[in-house]
PDB file of C-alpha atoms in Angstrom:
ATOM      1  CA  MET A   1      -0.162  -0.257  -0.235  1.00  0.00           C
ATOM      2  CA  SER A   2       3.230   2.668   0.717  1.00  0.00           C
ATOM      3  CA  SER A   3       4.250   1.848  -2.568  1.00  0.00           C
ATOM      4  CA  LEU A   4       1.044   2.790  -3.886  1.00  0.00           C
ATOM      5  CA  PHE A   5       1.037   5.790  -2.584  1.00  0.00           C
ATOM      6  CA  SER A   6       4.439   6.885  -3.150  1.00  0.00           C
ATOM      7  CA  LEU A   7       4.016   6.204  -6.976  1.00  0.00           C
ATOM      8  CA  ILE A   8       0.467   8.210  -7.191  1.00  0.00           C
ATOM      9  CA  ILE A   9       1.985  11.333  -4.862  1.00  0.00           C
ATOM     10  CA  GLY A  10       4.898  11.248  -6.616  1.00  0.00           C
ATOM     11  CA  SER A  11       4.192  10.871  -9.486  1.00  0.00           C
ATOM     12  CA  VAL A  12       1.415  13.314 -10.014  1.00  0.00           C
ATOM     13  CA  LEU A  13       2.220  17.040  -7.497  1.00  0.00           C
ATOM     14  CA  GLY A  14       5.457  16.276  -9.385  1.00  0.00           C
ATOM     15  CA  LEU A  15       3.022  17.583 -12.210  1.00  0.00           C
ATOM     16  CA  THR A  16       2.114  20.754 -10.063  1.00  0.00           C
ATOM     17  CA  GLN A  17       5.662  22.255  -9.788  1.00  0.00           C
ATOM     18  CA  PHE A  18       8.161  25.211 -11.156  1.00  0.00           C
ATOM     19  CA  ARG A  19      11.556  24.504  -8.999  1.00  0.00           C
ATOM     20  CA  ILE A  20      13.114  22.191  -9.479  1.00  0.00           C
ATOM     21  CA  LYS A  21      14.605  20.953  -6.676  1.00  0.00           C
ATOM     22  CA  ARG A  22      10.790  20.614  -5.119  1.00  0.00           C
ATOM     23  CA  LEU A  23      10.907  18.689  -8.860  1.00  0.00           C
ATOM     24  CA  PHE A  24      13.236  16.397  -7.828  1.00  0.00           C
ATOM     25  CA  ALA A  25      12.108  15.591  -4.498  1.00  0.00           C
ATOM     26  CA  TYR A  26       8.510  14.687  -5.991  1.00  0.00           C
ATOM     27  CA  SER A  27      10.719  12.567  -8.006  1.00  0.00           C
ATOM     28  CA  THR A  28      11.901  11.209  -5.584  1.00  0.00           C
ATOM     29  CA  ILE A  29       8.562  10.152  -4.214  1.00  0.00           C
ATOM     30  CA  SER A  30       8.032   8.479  -7.724  1.00  0.00           C
ATOM     31  CA  HIS A  31      11.409   6.582  -7.614  1.00  0.00           C
ATOM     32  CA  VAL A  32      10.651   5.707  -3.685  1.00  0.00           C
ATOM     33  CA  GLY A  33       7.452   3.763  -4.281  1.00  0.00           C
ATOM     34  CA  PHE A  34       9.431   1.569  -7.338  1.00  0.00           C
ATOM     35  CA  ILE A  35      12.060   0.479  -4.678  1.00  0.00           C
ATOM     36  CA  LEU A  36       8.874  -0.316  -1.953  1.00  0.00           C
ATOM     37  CA  LEU A  37       6.970  -2.783  -4.625  1.00  0.00           C
ATOM     38  CA  ALA A  38      10.322  -4.759  -5.457  1.00  0.00           C
ATOM     39  CA  LEU A  39      10.973  -4.509  -0.889  1.00  0.00           C
ATOM     40  CA  SER A  40       7.206  -6.128  -1.386  1.00  0.00           C
ATOM     41  CA  ILE A  41       7.145  -8.489  -4.028  1.00  0.00           C
ATOM     42  CA  ASN A  42      10.449 -10.313  -1.231  1.00  0.00           C
ATOM     43  CA  SER A  43      11.464 -12.702  -3.916  1.00  0.00           C
ATOM     44  CA  ALA A  44      14.952 -13.416  -4.607  1.00  0.00           C
ATOM     45  CA  GLU A  45      14.486 -11.449  -8.274  1.00  0.00           C
ATOM     46  CA  SER A  46      12.822  -8.719  -6.626  1.00  0.00           C
ATOM     47  CA  ILE A  47      16.160  -7.665  -3.711  1.00  0.00           C
ATOM     48  CA  GLN A  48      18.248  -8.108  -7.607  1.00  0.00           C
ATOM     49  CA  SER A  49      15.731  -5.654  -8.581  1.00  0.00           C
ATOM     50  CA  TYR A  50      15.793  -3.558  -5.139  1.00  0.00           C
ATOM     51  CA  ILE A  51      19.727  -3.323  -5.073  1.00  0.00           C
ATOM     52  CA  PHE A  52      20.082  -2.848  -9.197  1.00  0.00           C
ATOM     53  CA  TYR A  53      17.046   0.102  -8.817  1.00  0.00           C
ATOM     54  CA  ILE A  54      18.929   1.742  -6.201  1.00  0.00           C
ATOM     55  CA  LEU A  55      22.466   2.261  -8.000  1.00  0.00           C
ATOM     56  CA  GLN A  56      20.979   3.088 -10.902  1.00  0.00           C
ATOM     57  CA  TYR A  57      18.980   6.432  -9.190  1.00  0.00           C
ATOM     58  CA  SER A  58      22.025   7.261  -7.145  1.00  0.00           C
ATOM     59  CA  LEU A  59      23.843   8.070 -10.292  1.00  0.00           C
ATOM     60  CA  SER A  60      21.646   9.927 -12.231  1.00  0.00           C
ATOM     61  CA  ASN A  61      20.674  11.756  -9.241  1.00  0.00           C
ATOM     62  CA  LEU A  62      24.449  12.129  -8.582  1.00  0.00           C
ATOM     63  CA  ASN A  63      24.534  13.560 -12.257  1.00  0.00           C
ATOM     64  CA  ALA A  64      21.036  15.246 -12.931  1.00  0.00           C
ATOM     65  CA  PHE A  65      22.463  17.384  -9.430  1.00  0.00           C
ATOM     66  CA  ILE A  66      25.822  17.429 -10.598  1.00  0.00           C
ATOM     67  CA  ILE A  67      24.370  19.210 -13.501  1.00  0.00           C
ATOM     68  CA  LEU A  68      22.585  21.457 -12.080  1.00  0.00           C
ATOM     69  CA  VAL A  69      25.283  23.459  -9.987  1.00  0.00           C
ATOM     70  CA  SER A  70      27.798  23.625 -13.513  1.00  0.00           C
ATOM     71  CA  MET A  71      25.244  24.628 -15.550  1.00  0.00           C
ATOM     72  CA  GLY A  72      24.936  27.502 -12.477  1.00  0.00           C
ATOM     73  CA  PHE A  73      28.471  28.374 -12.744  1.00  0.00           C
ATOM     74  CA  SER A  74      27.946  28.882 -16.469  1.00  0.00           C
ATOM     75  CA  LEU A  75      25.483  31.009 -15.476  1.00  0.00           C
ATOM     76  CA  TYR A  76      27.003  33.800 -13.629  1.00  0.00           C
ATOM     77  CA  LEU A  77      28.555  35.778 -16.823  1.00  0.00           C
ATOM     78  CA  PHE A  78      25.675  36.060 -17.956  1.00  0.00           C
ATOM     79  CA  VAL A  79      21.796  38.484 -16.917  1.00  0.00           C
ATOM     80  CA  TYR A  80      18.328  38.603 -17.762  1.00  0.00           C
ATOM     81  CA  LYS A  81      17.787  40.284 -21.233  1.00  0.00           C
ATOM     82  CA  GLU A  82      14.178  41.911 -18.932  1.00  0.00           C
ATOM     83  CA  LYS A  83      15.089  43.624 -15.035  1.00  0.00           C
ATOM     84  CA  ASP A  84      11.870  42.495 -14.455  1.00  0.00           C
ATOM     85  CA  LEU A  85      12.600  38.965 -14.641  1.00  0.00           C
ATOM     86  CA  GLN A  86      15.337  39.276 -11.851  1.00  0.00           C
ATOM     87  CA  GLU A  87      13.636  41.397  -9.720  1.00  0.00           C
ATOM     88  CA  ASN A  88      11.265  38.519  -9.108  1.00  0.00           C
ATOM     89  CA  LEU A  89      13.118  35.846  -8.836  1.00  0.00           C
ATOM     90  CA  ILE A  90      13.135  34.444  -5.011  1.00  0.00           C
ATOM     91  CA  ASP A  91      17.123  34.810  -3.390  1.00  0.00           C
ATOM     92  CA  LYS A  92      18.459  35.377  -6.449  1.00  0.00           C
ATOM     93  CA  ASN A  93      22.254  35.230  -5.255  1.00  0.00           C
ATOM     94  CA  ASN A  94      22.225  31.558  -3.072  1.00  0.00           C
ATOM     95  CA  SER A  95      20.737  29.506  -6.320  1.00  0.00           C
ATOM     96  CA  PRO A  96      21.800  30.285  -9.668  1.00  0.00           C
ATOM     97  CA  ILE A  97      19.527  27.592 -10.690  1.00  0.00           C
ATOM     98  CA  GLN A  98      15.667  27.497  -9.252  1.00  0.00           C
ATOM     99  CA  LEU A  99      13.010  27.856 -11.249  1.00  0.00           C
ATOM    100  CA  ILE A 100      11.856  25.620 -14.552  1.00  0.00           C
ATOM    101  CA  ASN A 101      12.102  27.922 -16.782  1.00  0.00           C
ATOM    102  CA  GLN A 102      15.543  29.625 -16.278  1.00  0.00           C
ATOM    103  CA  ILE A 103      17.699  26.122 -18.395  1.00  0.00           C
ATOM    104  CA  LYS A 104      14.912  27.370 -20.664  1.00  0.00           C
ATOM    105  CA  GLY A 105      16.868  27.673 -24.166  1.00  0.00           C
ATOM    106  CA  TYR A 106      20.196  26.444 -21.924  1.00  0.00           C
ATOM    107  CA  PHE A 107      21.034  24.241 -25.444  1.00  0.00           C
ATOM    108  CA  TYR A 108      22.097  27.499 -26.278  1.00  0.00           C
ATOM    109  CA  ILE A 109      24.190  28.430 -24.263  1.00  0.00           C
ATOM    110  CA  ASN A 110      26.056  25.090 -23.401  1.00  0.00           C
ATOM    111  CA  PRO A 111      25.060  22.180 -26.009  1.00  0.00           C
ATOM    112  CA  PHE A 112      27.121  19.141 -24.129  1.00  0.00           C
ATOM    113  CA  ILE A 113      25.716  19.709 -20.472  1.00  0.00           C
ATOM    114  CA  SER A 114      22.219  19.824 -22.130  1.00  0.00           C
ATOM    115  CA  ILE A 115      22.839  16.612 -23.540  1.00  0.00           C
ATOM    116  CA  SER A 116      24.284  15.168 -20.391  1.00  0.00           C
ATOM    117  CA  LEU A 117      21.149  16.340 -18.662  1.00  0.00           C
ATOM    118  CA  ALA A 118      18.353  15.219 -20.992  1.00  0.00           C
ATOM    119  CA  ILE A 119      20.132  11.740 -21.281  1.00  0.00           C
ATOM    120  CA  THR A 120      19.987  12.027 -17.278  1.00  0.00           C
ATOM    121  CA  LEU A 121      16.186  12.696 -17.581  1.00  0.00           C
ATOM    122  CA  PHE A 122      15.632   9.585 -19.949  1.00  0.00           C
ATOM    123  CA  SER A 123      17.498   7.743 -17.306  1.00  0.00           C
ATOM    124  CA  PHE A 124      14.535   8.470 -15.058  1.00  0.00           C
ATOM    125  CA  VAL A 125      11.786   7.984 -17.413  1.00  0.00           C
ATOM    126  CA  GLY A 126      13.084   4.705 -18.269  1.00  0.00           C
ATOM    127  CA  VAL A 127      13.751   5.184 -21.852  1.00  0.00           C
ATOM    128  CA  PRO A 128      16.156   2.094 -23.266  1.00  0.00           C
ATOM    129  CA  PRO A 129      18.106   1.519 -23.736  1.00  0.00           C
ATOM    130  CA  ILE A 130      19.234   3.668 -20.888  1.00  0.00           C
ATOM    131  CA  VAL A 131      19.739   2.247 -17.548  1.00  0.00           C
ATOM    132  CA  GLY A 132      16.980   3.542 -16.111  1.00  0.00           C
ATOM    133  CA  PHE A 133      14.339   1.555 -18.685  1.00  0.00           C
ATOM    134  CA  PHE A 134      16.619  -2.107 -17.321  1.00  0.00           C
ATOM    135  CA  ALA A 135      16.105  -0.878 -14.083  1.00  0.00           C
ATOM    136  CA  LYS A 136      12.024  -0.447 -13.570  1.00  0.00           C
ATOM    137  CA  GLN A 137      11.912  -3.523 -16.047  1.00  0.00           C
ATOM    138  CA  MET A 138      13.054  -5.780 -13.700  1.00  0.00           C
ATOM    139  CA  ILE A 139      11.387  -4.541 -10.713  1.00  0.00           C
ATOM    140  CA  LEU A 140       8.268  -4.815 -13.078  1.00  0.00           C
ATOM    141  CA  SER A 141       9.164  -8.521 -14.694  1.00  0.00           C
ATOM    142  CA  ALA A 142       9.048  -9.400 -10.942  1.00  0.00           C
ATOM    143  CA  ALA A 143       6.179  -8.044  -9.849  1.00  0.00           C
ATOM    144  CA  LEU A 144       4.369  -9.978 -12.721  1.00  0.00           C
ATOM    145  CA  ASP A 145       6.236 -12.889 -11.247  1.00  0.00           C
ATOM    146  CA  SER A 146       4.396 -12.369  -8.178  1.00  0.00           C
ATOM    147  CA  GLY A 147       0.461 -11.723  -9.384  1.00  0.00           C
ATOM    148  CA  TYR A 148       0.941  -8.641  -8.271  1.00  0.00           C
ATOM    149  CA  VAL A 149      -0.569  -7.103 -11.701  1.00  0.00           C
ATOM    150  CA  PHE A 150      -2.397  -4.886 -10.632  1.00  0.00           C
ATOM    151  CA  MET A 151       1.021  -2.835  -8.632  1.00  0.00           C
ATOM    152  CA  ALA A 152       2.629  -3.454 -11.817  1.00  0.00           C
ATOM    153  CA  LEU A 153      -0.223  -0.867 -14.372  1.00  0.00           C
ATOM    154  CA  VAL A 154      -0.186   1.204 -11.716  1.00  0.00           C
ATOM    155  CA  ALA A 155       3.790   1.599 -11.891  1.00  0.00           C
ATOM    156  CA  ILE A 156       3.598   2.043 -15.492  1.00  0.00           C
ATOM    157  CA  LEU A 157       0.470   4.357 -14.973  1.00  0.00           C
ATOM    158  CA  THR A 158       2.329   6.610 -13.095  1.00  0.00           C
ATOM    159  CA  SER A 159       6.080   6.607 -14.878  1.00  0.00           C
ATOM    160  CA  VAL A 160       3.715   8.016 -18.438  1.00  0.00           C
ATOM    161  CA  ILE A 161       2.890  10.746 -15.682  1.00  0.00           C
ATOM    162  CA  GLY A 162       6.092  11.302 -14.186  1.00  0.00           C
ATOM    163  CA  ALA A 163       8.240  11.579 -18.489  1.00  0.00           C
ATOM    164  CA  ALA A 164       5.114  14.473 -19.408  1.00  0.00           C
ATOM    165  CA  TYR A 165       7.671  16.620 -16.525  1.00  0.00           C
ATOM    166  CA  TYR A 166      10.583  14.893 -17.124  1.00  0.00           C
ATOM    167  CA  LEU A 167      10.327  16.027 -21.285  1.00  0.00           C
ATOM    168  CA  ASN A 168       9.028  19.035 -19.945  1.00  0.00           C
ATOM    169  CA  LEU A 169      12.464  20.117 -18.688  1.00  0.00           C
ATOM    170  CA  VAL A 170      13.240  18.692 -21.997  1.00  0.00           C
ATOM    171  CA  LYS A 171      11.584  20.316 -23.944  1.00  0.00           C
ATOM    172  CA  GLN A 172      12.151  23.801 -22.347  1.00  0.00           C
ATOM    173  CA  ILE A 173      16.570  22.930 -22.111  1.00  0.00           C
ATOM    174  CA  PHE A 174      15.672  22.438 -26.071  1.00  0.00           C
ATOM    175  CA  PHE A 175      13.048  23.618 -28.033  1.00  0.00           C
ATOM    176  CA  PHE A 176      12.627  27.542 -26.233  1.00  0.00           C
ATOM    177  CA  LYS A 177      15.267  30.177 -26.347  1.00  0.00           C
ATOM    178  CA  ASN A 178      16.632  31.571 -23.556  1.00  0.00           C
ATOM    179  CA  ASP A 179      16.151  35.039 -21.294  1.00  0.00           C
ATOM    180  CA  TYR A 180      20.312  35.363 -20.669  1.00  0.00           C
ATOM    181  CA  LYS A 181      22.244  37.630 -22.119  1.00  0.00           C
ATOM    182  CA  ILE A 182      25.941  38.009 -21.592  1.00  0.00           C
ATOM    183  CA  ASN A 183      26.174  40.804 -18.937  1.00  0.00           C
ATOM    184  CA  PRO A 184      27.310  44.287 -20.254  1.00  0.00           C
ATOM    185  CA  SER A 185      29.921  44.822 -17.267  1.00  0.00           C
ATOM    186  CA  ILE A 186      31.862  42.149 -19.597  1.00  0.00           C
ATOM    187  CA  ASP A 187      32.278  43.818 -22.321  1.00  0.00           C
ATOM    188  CA  ASN A 188      36.358  44.492 -23.478  1.00  0.00           C
ATOM    189  CA  LEU A 189      37.303  42.976 -20.328  1.00  0.00           C
ATOM    190  CA  ASN A 190      40.816  41.276 -19.872  1.00  0.00           C
ATOM    191  CA  LEU A 191      41.021  39.341 -16.383  1.00  0.00           C
ATOM    192  CA  VAL A 192      44.840  38.381 -14.887  1.00  0.00           C
ATOM    193  CA  GLY A 193      46.010  35.180 -13.402  1.00  0.00           C
ATOM    194  CA  TYR A 194      49.269  33.411 -12.233  1.00  0.00           C
ATOM    195  CA  ILE A 195      50.593  30.167 -12.922  1.00  0.00           C
ATOM    196  CA  VAL A 196      51.487  28.907  -9.433  1.00  0.00           C
ATOM    197  CA  PRO A 197      53.925  25.195  -9.984  1.00  0.00           C
ATOM    198  CA  MET A 198      53.110  23.281  -7.145  1.00  0.00           C
ATOM    199  CA  ASN A 199      56.188  23.567  -5.610  1.00  0.00           C
ATOM    200  CA  SER A 200      56.762  27.437  -5.779  1.00  0.00           C
ATOM    201  CA  ILE A 201      53.442  28.523  -4.037  1.00  0.00           C
ATOM    202  CA  GLU A 202      55.835  30.272  -1.209  1.00  0.00           C
ATOM    203  CA  ASN A 203      57.361  32.187  -4.038  1.00  0.00           C
ATOM    204  CA  ASN A 204      55.673  35.202  -4.832  1.00  0.00           C
ATOM    205  CA  GLU A 205      58.516  37.180  -6.987  1.00  0.00           C
ATOM    206  CA  LYS A 206      58.917  33.878  -8.909  1.00  0.00           C
ATOM    207  CA  ASN A 207      55.455  33.807  -9.538  1.00  0.00           C
ATOM    208  CA  LYS A 208      54.862  36.529 -11.361  1.00  0.00           C
ATOM    209  CA  ASN A 209      56.925  36.422 -14.305  1.00  0.00           C
ATOM    210  CA  ASN A 210      53.418  33.359 -15.505  1.00  0.00           C
ATOM    211  CA  LEU A 211      51.123  36.088 -15.389  1.00  0.00           C
ATOM    212  CA  THR A 212      48.584  35.615 -18.565  1.00  0.00           C
ATOM    213  CA  THR A 213      45.487  37.484 -19.760  1.00  0.00           C
ATOM    214  CA  PHE A 214      41.843  35.754 -20.706  1.00  0.00           C
ATOM    215  CA  LYS A 215      39.095  37.175 -21.561  1.00  0.00           C
ATOM    216  CA  PRO A 216      36.200  35.937 -18.991  1.00  0.00           C
ATOM    217  CA  GLU A 217      34.360  33.656 -22.007  1.00  0.00           C
ATOM    218  CA  ASN A 218      37.489  31.506 -21.632  1.00  0.00           C
ATOM    219  CA  ILE A 219      36.298  30.816 -18.272  1.00  0.00           C
ATOM    220  CA  THR A 220      35.353  27.361 -18.695  1.00  0.00           C
ATOM    221  CA  ILE A 221      33.610  25.107 -15.663  1.00  0.00           C
ATOM    222  CA  ASN A 222      35.737  22.975 -13.440  1.00  0.00           C
ATOM    223  CA  SER A 223      37.528  19.795 -14.896  1.00  0.00           C
ATOM    224  CA  SER A 224      36.238  17.678 -11.792  1.00  0.00           C
ATOM    225  CA  LEU A 225      32.321  19.361 -12.845  1.00  0.00           C
ATOM    226  CA  SER A 226      33.053  18.063 -16.744  1.00  0.00           C
ATOM    227  CA  ALA A 227      34.956  14.765 -15.822  1.00  0.00           C
ATOM    228  CA  SER A 228      32.319  13.221 -13.587  1.00  0.00           C
ATOM    229  CA  ILE A 229      29.299  14.604 -15.846  1.00  0.00           C
ATOM    230  CA  SER A 230      31.201  12.895 -18.899  1.00  0.00           C
ATOM    231  CA  VAL A 231      32.414   9.362 -16.920  1.00  0.00           C
ATOM    232  CA  ILE A 232      27.897   8.719 -14.959  1.00  0.00           C
ATOM    233  CA  THR A 233      26.346   9.681 -18.979  1.00  0.00           C
ATOM    234  CA  LEU A 234      28.150   7.277 -20.195  1.00  0.00           C
ATOM    235  CA  LEU A 235      27.357   4.952 -17.758  1.00  0.00           C
ATOM    236  CA  LEU A 236      24.165   5.677 -18.055  1.00  0.00           C
ATOM    237  CA  ILE A 237      24.344   4.811 -21.655  1.00  0.00           C
ATOM    238  CA  LEU A 238      26.635   2.111 -22.469  1.00  0.00           C
ATOM    239  CA  PHE A 239      25.347  -0.073 -20.140  1.00  0.00           C
ATOM    240  CA  ILE A 240      22.910  -1.582 -22.930  1.00  0.00           C
ATOM    241  CA  TYR A 241      26.774  -2.992 -23.592  1.00  0.00           C
ATOM    242  CA  ILE A 242      27.247  -5.134 -19.977  1.00  0.00           C
ATOM    243  CA  PRO A 243      26.589  -9.348 -20.216  1.00  0.00           C
ATOM    244  CA  GLY A 244      25.453  -9.696 -16.490  1.00  0.00           C
ATOM    245  CA  GLU A 245      23.357  -7.755 -14.941  1.00  0.00           C
TER     246      GLU A 245
END
């Protein structure tokens, strides 16, 4: 019964959200419904599917939040085209990505991160051949084999409902123009930095000779964030080539 409530509440209430973090919170409730369904079956197949679902969802969720953080960093050079949009945003200095419409048209700012987020969302939905499809398929197969036909039908229906708000995020990213423009205050701005070798941090006089200049558009996302996104996204896609569970 708890899995039924989790599936329905998470899917239906997620449709009403306009803040992206709350949307992910309600989607988590829906995914917990799948996990509880696997636990309620209590068979060898369901326990395997339960463990696998937790592992793949943890990876997908981690990737989604790393991508949102990276999006926030990449938007520091941008301002809204209309001043009213910025003034109406609550806690604008605390979290760069808060509302769903803030990622509108982000594909035209950074297509690679946009594609990675779309793949992660497709994993949440359960689109083949991404790893999320196999996780849901395992749980549904275990449910049908144990006679939980009604719960399997509810899980499929709520997955379709949940796909609506995930696909809405994809639509916002790829099919709309964004509301941003490069901050006019950084036009013709040259930044100065020092290249400091690890073994000469304390030698300030020597470091001054390693002076370099660069422009704001040369600033990129931290390599640890981009590497994490790349590795996790590839894991989500390439699971189909793993021969065993």
